[in-house]
Tab-separated table of C-alpha atoms in Angstrom:
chain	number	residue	atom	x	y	z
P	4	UNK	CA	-4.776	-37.007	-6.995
P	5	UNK	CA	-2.971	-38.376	-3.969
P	6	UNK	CA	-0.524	-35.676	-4.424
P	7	UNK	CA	-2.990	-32.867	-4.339
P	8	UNK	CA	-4.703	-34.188	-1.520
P	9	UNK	CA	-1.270	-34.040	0.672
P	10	UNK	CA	-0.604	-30.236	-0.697
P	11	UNK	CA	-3.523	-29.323	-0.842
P	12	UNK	CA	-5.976	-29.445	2.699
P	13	UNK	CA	-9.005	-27.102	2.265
P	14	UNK	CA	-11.193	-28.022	-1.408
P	15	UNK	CA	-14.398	-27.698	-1.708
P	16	UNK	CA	-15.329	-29.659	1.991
P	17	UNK	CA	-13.652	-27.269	4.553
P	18	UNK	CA	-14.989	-23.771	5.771
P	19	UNK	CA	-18.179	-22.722	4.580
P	20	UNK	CA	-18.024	-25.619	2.096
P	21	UNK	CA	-18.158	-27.979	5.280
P	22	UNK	CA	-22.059	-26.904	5.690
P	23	UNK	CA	-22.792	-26.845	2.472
P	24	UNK	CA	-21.858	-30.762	2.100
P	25	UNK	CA	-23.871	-31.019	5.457
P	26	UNK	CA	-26.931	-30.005	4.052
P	27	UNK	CA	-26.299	-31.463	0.795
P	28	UNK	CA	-26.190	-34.875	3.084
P	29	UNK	CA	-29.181	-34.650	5.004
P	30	UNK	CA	-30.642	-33.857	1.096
P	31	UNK	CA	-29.114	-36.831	-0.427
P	32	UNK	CA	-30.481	-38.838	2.824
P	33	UNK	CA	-33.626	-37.233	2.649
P	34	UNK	CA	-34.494	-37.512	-0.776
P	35	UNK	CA	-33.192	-41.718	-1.150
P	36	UNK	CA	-35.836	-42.305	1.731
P	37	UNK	CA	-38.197	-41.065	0.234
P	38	UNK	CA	-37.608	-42.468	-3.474
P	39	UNK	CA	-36.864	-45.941	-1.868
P	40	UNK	CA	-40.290	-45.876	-0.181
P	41	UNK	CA	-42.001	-45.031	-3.219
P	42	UNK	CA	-40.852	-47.234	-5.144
P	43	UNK	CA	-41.162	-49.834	-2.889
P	44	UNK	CA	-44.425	-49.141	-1.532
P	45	UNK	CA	-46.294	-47.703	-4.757
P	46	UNK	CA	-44.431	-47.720	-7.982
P	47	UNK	CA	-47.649	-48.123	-10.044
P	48	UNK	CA	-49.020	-45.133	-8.827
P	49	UNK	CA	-46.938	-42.535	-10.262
P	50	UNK	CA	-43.751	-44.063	-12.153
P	51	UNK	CA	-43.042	-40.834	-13.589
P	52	UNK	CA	-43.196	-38.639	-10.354
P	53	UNK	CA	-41.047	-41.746	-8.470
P	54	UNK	CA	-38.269	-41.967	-10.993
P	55	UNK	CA	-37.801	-38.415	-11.076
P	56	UNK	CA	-37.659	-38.732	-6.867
P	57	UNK	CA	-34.987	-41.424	-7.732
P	58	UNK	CA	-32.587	-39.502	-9.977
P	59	UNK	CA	-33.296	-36.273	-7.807
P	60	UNK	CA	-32.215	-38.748	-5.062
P	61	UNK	CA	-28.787	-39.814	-7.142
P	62	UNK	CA	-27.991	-36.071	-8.055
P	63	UNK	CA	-27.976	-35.562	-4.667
P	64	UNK	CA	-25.784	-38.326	-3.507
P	65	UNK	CA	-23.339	-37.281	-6.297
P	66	UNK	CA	-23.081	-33.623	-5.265
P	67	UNK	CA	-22.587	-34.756	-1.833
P	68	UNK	CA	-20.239	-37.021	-2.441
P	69	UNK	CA	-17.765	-34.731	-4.877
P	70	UNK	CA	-17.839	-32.007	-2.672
P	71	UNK	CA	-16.679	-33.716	-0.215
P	72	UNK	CA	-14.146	-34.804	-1.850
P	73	UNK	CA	-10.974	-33.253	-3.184
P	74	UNK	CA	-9.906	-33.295	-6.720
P	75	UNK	CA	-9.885	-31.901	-9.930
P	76	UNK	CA	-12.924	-34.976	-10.965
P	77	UNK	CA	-14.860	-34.147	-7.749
P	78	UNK	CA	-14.684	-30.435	-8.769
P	79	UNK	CA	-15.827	-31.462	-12.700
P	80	UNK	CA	-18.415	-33.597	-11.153
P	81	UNK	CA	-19.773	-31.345	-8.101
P	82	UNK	CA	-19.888	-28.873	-11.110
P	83	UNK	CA	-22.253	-31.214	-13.531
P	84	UNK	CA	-23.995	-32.502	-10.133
P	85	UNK	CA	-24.986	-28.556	-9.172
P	86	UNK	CA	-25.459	-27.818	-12.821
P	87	UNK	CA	-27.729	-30.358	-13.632
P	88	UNK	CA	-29.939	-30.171	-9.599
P	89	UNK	CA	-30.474	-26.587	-10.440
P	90	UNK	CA	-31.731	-27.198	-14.043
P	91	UNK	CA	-33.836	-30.181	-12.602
P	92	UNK	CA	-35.464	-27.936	-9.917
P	93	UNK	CA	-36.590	-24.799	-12.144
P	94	UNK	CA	-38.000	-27.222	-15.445
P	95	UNK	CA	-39.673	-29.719	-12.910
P	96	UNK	CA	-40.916	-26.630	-11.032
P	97	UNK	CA	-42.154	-24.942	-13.580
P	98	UNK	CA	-43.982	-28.013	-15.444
P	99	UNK	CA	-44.970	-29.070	-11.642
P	100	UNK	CA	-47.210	-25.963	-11.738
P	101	UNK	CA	-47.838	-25.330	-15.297
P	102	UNK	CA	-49.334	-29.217	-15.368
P	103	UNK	CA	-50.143	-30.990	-12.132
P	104	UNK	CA	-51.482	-33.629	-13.688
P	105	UNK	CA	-48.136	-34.557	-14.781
P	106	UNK	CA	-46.301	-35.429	-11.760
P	107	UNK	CA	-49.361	-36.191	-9.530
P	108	UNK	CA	-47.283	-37.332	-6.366
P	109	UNK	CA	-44.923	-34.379	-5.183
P	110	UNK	CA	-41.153	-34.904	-5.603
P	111	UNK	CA	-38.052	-32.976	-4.318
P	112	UNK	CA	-38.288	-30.775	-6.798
P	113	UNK	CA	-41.820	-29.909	-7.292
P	114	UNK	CA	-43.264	-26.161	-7.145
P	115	UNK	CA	-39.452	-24.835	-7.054
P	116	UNK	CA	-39.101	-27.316	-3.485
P	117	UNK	CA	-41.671	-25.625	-2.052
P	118	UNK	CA	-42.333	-28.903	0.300
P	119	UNK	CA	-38.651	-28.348	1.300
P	120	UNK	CA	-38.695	-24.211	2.374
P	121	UNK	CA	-37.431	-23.953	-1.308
P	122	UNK	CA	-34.019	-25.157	0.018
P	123	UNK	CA	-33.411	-27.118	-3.063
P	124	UNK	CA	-33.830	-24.261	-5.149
P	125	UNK	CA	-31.209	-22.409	-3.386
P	126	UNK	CA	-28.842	-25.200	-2.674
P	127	UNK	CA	-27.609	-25.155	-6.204
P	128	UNK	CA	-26.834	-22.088	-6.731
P	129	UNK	CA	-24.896	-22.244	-3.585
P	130	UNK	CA	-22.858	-25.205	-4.531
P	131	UNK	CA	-21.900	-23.212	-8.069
P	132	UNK	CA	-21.205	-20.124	-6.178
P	133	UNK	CA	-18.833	-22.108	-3.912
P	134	UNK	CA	-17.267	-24.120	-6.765
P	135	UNK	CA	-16.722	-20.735	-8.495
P	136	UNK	CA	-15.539	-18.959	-5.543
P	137	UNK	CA	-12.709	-22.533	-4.471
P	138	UNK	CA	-11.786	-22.803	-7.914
P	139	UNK	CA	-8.674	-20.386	-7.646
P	140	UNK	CA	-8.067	-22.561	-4.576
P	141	UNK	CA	-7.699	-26.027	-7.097
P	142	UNK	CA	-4.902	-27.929	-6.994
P	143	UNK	CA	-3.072	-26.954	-10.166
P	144	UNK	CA	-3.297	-23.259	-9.490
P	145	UNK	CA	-2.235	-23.387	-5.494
P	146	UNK	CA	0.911	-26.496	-6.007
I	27	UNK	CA	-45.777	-40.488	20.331
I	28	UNK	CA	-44.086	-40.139	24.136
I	29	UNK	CA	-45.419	-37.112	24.768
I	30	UNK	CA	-42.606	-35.758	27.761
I	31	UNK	CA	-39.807	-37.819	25.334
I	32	UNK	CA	-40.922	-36.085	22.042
I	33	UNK	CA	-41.332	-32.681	23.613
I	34	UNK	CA	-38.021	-33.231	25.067
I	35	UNK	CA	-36.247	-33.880	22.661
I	36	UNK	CA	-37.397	-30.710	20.086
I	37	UNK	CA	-36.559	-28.503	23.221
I	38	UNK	CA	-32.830	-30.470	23.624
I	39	UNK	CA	-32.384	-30.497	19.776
I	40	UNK	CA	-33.026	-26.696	19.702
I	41	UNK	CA	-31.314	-25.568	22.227
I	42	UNK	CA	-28.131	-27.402	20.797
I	43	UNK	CA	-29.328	-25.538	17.561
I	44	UNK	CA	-28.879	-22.173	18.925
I	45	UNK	CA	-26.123	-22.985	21.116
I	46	UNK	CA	-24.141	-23.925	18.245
I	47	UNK	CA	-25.152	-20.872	16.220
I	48	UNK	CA	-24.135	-18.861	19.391
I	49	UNK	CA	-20.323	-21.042	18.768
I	50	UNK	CA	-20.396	-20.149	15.289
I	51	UNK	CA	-20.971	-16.477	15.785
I	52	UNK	CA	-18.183	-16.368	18.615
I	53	UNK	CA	-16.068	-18.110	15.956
I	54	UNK	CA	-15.331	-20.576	17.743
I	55	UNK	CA	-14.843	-24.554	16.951
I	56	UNK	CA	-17.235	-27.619	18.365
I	57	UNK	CA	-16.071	-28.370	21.730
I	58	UNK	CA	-16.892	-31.589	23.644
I	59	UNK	CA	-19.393	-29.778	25.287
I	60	UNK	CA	-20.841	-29.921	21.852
I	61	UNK	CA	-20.130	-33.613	21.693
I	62	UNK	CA	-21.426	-34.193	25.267
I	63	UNK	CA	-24.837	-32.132	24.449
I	64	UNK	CA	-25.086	-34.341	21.486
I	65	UNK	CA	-24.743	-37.415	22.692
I	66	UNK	CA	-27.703	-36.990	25.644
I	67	UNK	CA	-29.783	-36.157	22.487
I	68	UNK	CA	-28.744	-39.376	21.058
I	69	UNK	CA	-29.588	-41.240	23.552
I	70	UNK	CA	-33.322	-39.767	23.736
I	71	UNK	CA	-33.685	-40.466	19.876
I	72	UNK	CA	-32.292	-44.007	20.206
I	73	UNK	CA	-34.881	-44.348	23.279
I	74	UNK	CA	-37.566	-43.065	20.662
I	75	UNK	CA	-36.307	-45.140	17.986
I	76	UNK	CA	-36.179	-48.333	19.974
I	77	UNK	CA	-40.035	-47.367	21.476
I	78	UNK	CA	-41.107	-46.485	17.790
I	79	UNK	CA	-39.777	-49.609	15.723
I	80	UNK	CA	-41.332	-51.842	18.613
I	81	UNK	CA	-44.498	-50.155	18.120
I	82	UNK	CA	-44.797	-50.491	14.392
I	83	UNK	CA	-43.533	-54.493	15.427
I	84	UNK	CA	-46.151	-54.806	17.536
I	85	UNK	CA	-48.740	-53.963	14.966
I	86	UNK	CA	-49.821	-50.529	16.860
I	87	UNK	CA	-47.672	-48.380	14.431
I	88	UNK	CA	-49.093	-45.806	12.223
I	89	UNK	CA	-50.091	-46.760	8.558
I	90	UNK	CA	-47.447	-45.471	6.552
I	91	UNK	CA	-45.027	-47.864	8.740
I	92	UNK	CA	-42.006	-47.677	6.680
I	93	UNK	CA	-41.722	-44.049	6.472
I	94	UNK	CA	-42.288	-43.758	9.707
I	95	UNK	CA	-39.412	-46.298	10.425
I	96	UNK	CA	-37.657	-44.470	8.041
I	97	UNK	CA	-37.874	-41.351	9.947
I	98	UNK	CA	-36.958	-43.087	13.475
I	99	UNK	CA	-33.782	-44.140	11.969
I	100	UNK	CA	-32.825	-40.361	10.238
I	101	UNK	CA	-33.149	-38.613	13.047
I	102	UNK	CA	-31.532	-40.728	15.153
I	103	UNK	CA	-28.736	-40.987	12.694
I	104	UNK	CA	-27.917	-37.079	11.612
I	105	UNK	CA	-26.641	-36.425	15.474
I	106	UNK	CA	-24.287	-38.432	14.912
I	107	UNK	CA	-23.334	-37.680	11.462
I	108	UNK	CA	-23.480	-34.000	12.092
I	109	UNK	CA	-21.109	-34.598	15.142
I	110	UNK	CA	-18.185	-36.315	12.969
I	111	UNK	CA	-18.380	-33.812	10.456
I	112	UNK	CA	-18.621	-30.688	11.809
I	113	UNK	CA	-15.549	-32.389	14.608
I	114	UNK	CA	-13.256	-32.125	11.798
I	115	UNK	CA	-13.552	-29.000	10.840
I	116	UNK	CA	-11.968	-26.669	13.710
I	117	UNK	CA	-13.333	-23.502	12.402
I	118	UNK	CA	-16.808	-21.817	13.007
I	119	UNK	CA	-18.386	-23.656	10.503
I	120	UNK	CA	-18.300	-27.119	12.579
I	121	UNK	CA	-20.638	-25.600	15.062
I	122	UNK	CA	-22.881	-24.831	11.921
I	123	UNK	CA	-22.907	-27.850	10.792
I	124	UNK	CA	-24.300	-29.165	14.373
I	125	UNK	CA	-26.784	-25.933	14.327
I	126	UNK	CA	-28.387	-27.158	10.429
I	127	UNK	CA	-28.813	-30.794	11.806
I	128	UNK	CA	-30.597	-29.808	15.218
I	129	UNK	CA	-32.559	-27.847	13.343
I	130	UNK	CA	-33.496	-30.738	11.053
I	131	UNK	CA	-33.970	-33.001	13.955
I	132	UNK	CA	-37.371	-30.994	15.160
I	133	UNK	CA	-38.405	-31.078	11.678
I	134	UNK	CA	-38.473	-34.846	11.640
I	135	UNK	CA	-39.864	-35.277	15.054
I	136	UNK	CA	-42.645	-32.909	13.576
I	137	UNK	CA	-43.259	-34.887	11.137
I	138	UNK	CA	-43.135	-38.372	12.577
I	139	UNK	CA	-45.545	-36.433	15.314
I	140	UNK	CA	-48.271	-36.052	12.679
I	141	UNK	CA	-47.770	-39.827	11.149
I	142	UNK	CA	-48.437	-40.573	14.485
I	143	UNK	CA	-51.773	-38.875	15.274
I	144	UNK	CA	-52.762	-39.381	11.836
I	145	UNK	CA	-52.833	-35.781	10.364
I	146	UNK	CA	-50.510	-36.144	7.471
């Protein structure tokens, strides 16, 4: 990995990808704020809901962190990471709306993001396009 | 919460906003005027920061105190994360970088703004 880090400067982190792990940041930042104080604060209120703000949180943090980084792992997980934020945002949205009741405190992903301009329904589907369009860019093809 | 600070600093953070995006279009890199712009806005969130915490410490802070904090500390944080990252990168996309995160900043100022009158 050293090797393709020498050979190989732009990954997934420079150009466009340089925004992308931006906003994925201020997400990951964003989101673990806002778990931690729930938890914290009022767990008992709405476990469910919290938890979910918690692993939306760690997702996050992940998909910031491996597209940052170069690497044929970063690129497996930023893949996984994007895969599984984007199937995370359309179920919880859709079961957000189809039964409030069930996650009664509003979390990252609720009604599609809606609290967040619906950024974090678009945000995956950036990251995939942007692993898709790198990946003749990765290491093995470009050394 | 300072009224002249907190108006300030959305007009400062915006301005850097579309500054930047005026960089980016130009494809051009950040420059240290970037960095210079960025820093006076740091210094204003710090200011608010330091005024904020010591008004939750002083037991005049608004209910949901740790959020609040919480949001103190982003805002004054992203400047300066925004400002390494987007340094790095010496194409048009550093600028955008700096132009996303000013654009955040208002949004938190916003939003520590209704904490603090008590409308959220």
């Amino acid at each position: 990995m050293d090797r393709d880090r020498v050979t190989v400067p732009e990954g997934t982190a420079s150009g466009p990808g340089r925004l992308l792990v931006a906003v994925y940041g201020i997400f990951a930042l964003a989101a673990s704020a806002r778990a931690g104080v729930q938890i914290a604060l009022r767990f008992d209120e709405a476990p469910v809901a919290y938890l979910l703000s918690a692993f939306a949180a760690a997702v996050y943090i992940l998909a910031t962190v491996a597209l940052a980084r170069p690497g044929a792992l970063s690129r497996t997980l930023a893949w996984a990471a994007c895969g599984v934020e984007l199937a995370g945002v359309v179920v919880v949205g859709a079961v957000s709306l189809a039964l409030p009741a069930a996650f009664p405190e509003p979390t990252v992903w609720s009604a599609f993001g809606q609290g967040y301009g619906f950024v974090p329904l678009v945000l995956p589907v950036l990251g995939l396009l942007w692993l898709r369009r790198t990946a003749g860019h990765a290491p093995a093809v470009r050394v | 919460m300072i009224d002249g600070l907190t108006i300030g600093l959305i007009a400062a953070s915006l301005l850097i906003a579309v500054f930047s995006v005026v960089t980016a279009v130009r494809n051009r890199p950040m420059s240290m005027v970037h960095v210079g712009l960025l820093a006076l806005l740091e210094i204003g969130l710090l200011v608010q920061a330091g005024v904020g915490v010591a008004t939750v410490l002083g037991g005049d802070g608004p209910e949901a105190s740790a959020t609040f904090v919480g949001y103190l500390i982003g805002a004054a944080v992203i400047p300066i994360a925004a400002g390494f990252w987007g340094f790095v990168e010496r194409s048009r996309w550093g600028p955008a970088v700096i132009a996303v995160a000013c654009f955040v900043v208002p949004v938190l100022i916003g939003r520590l703004e209704q904490m603090w009158t008590g409308t959220a």
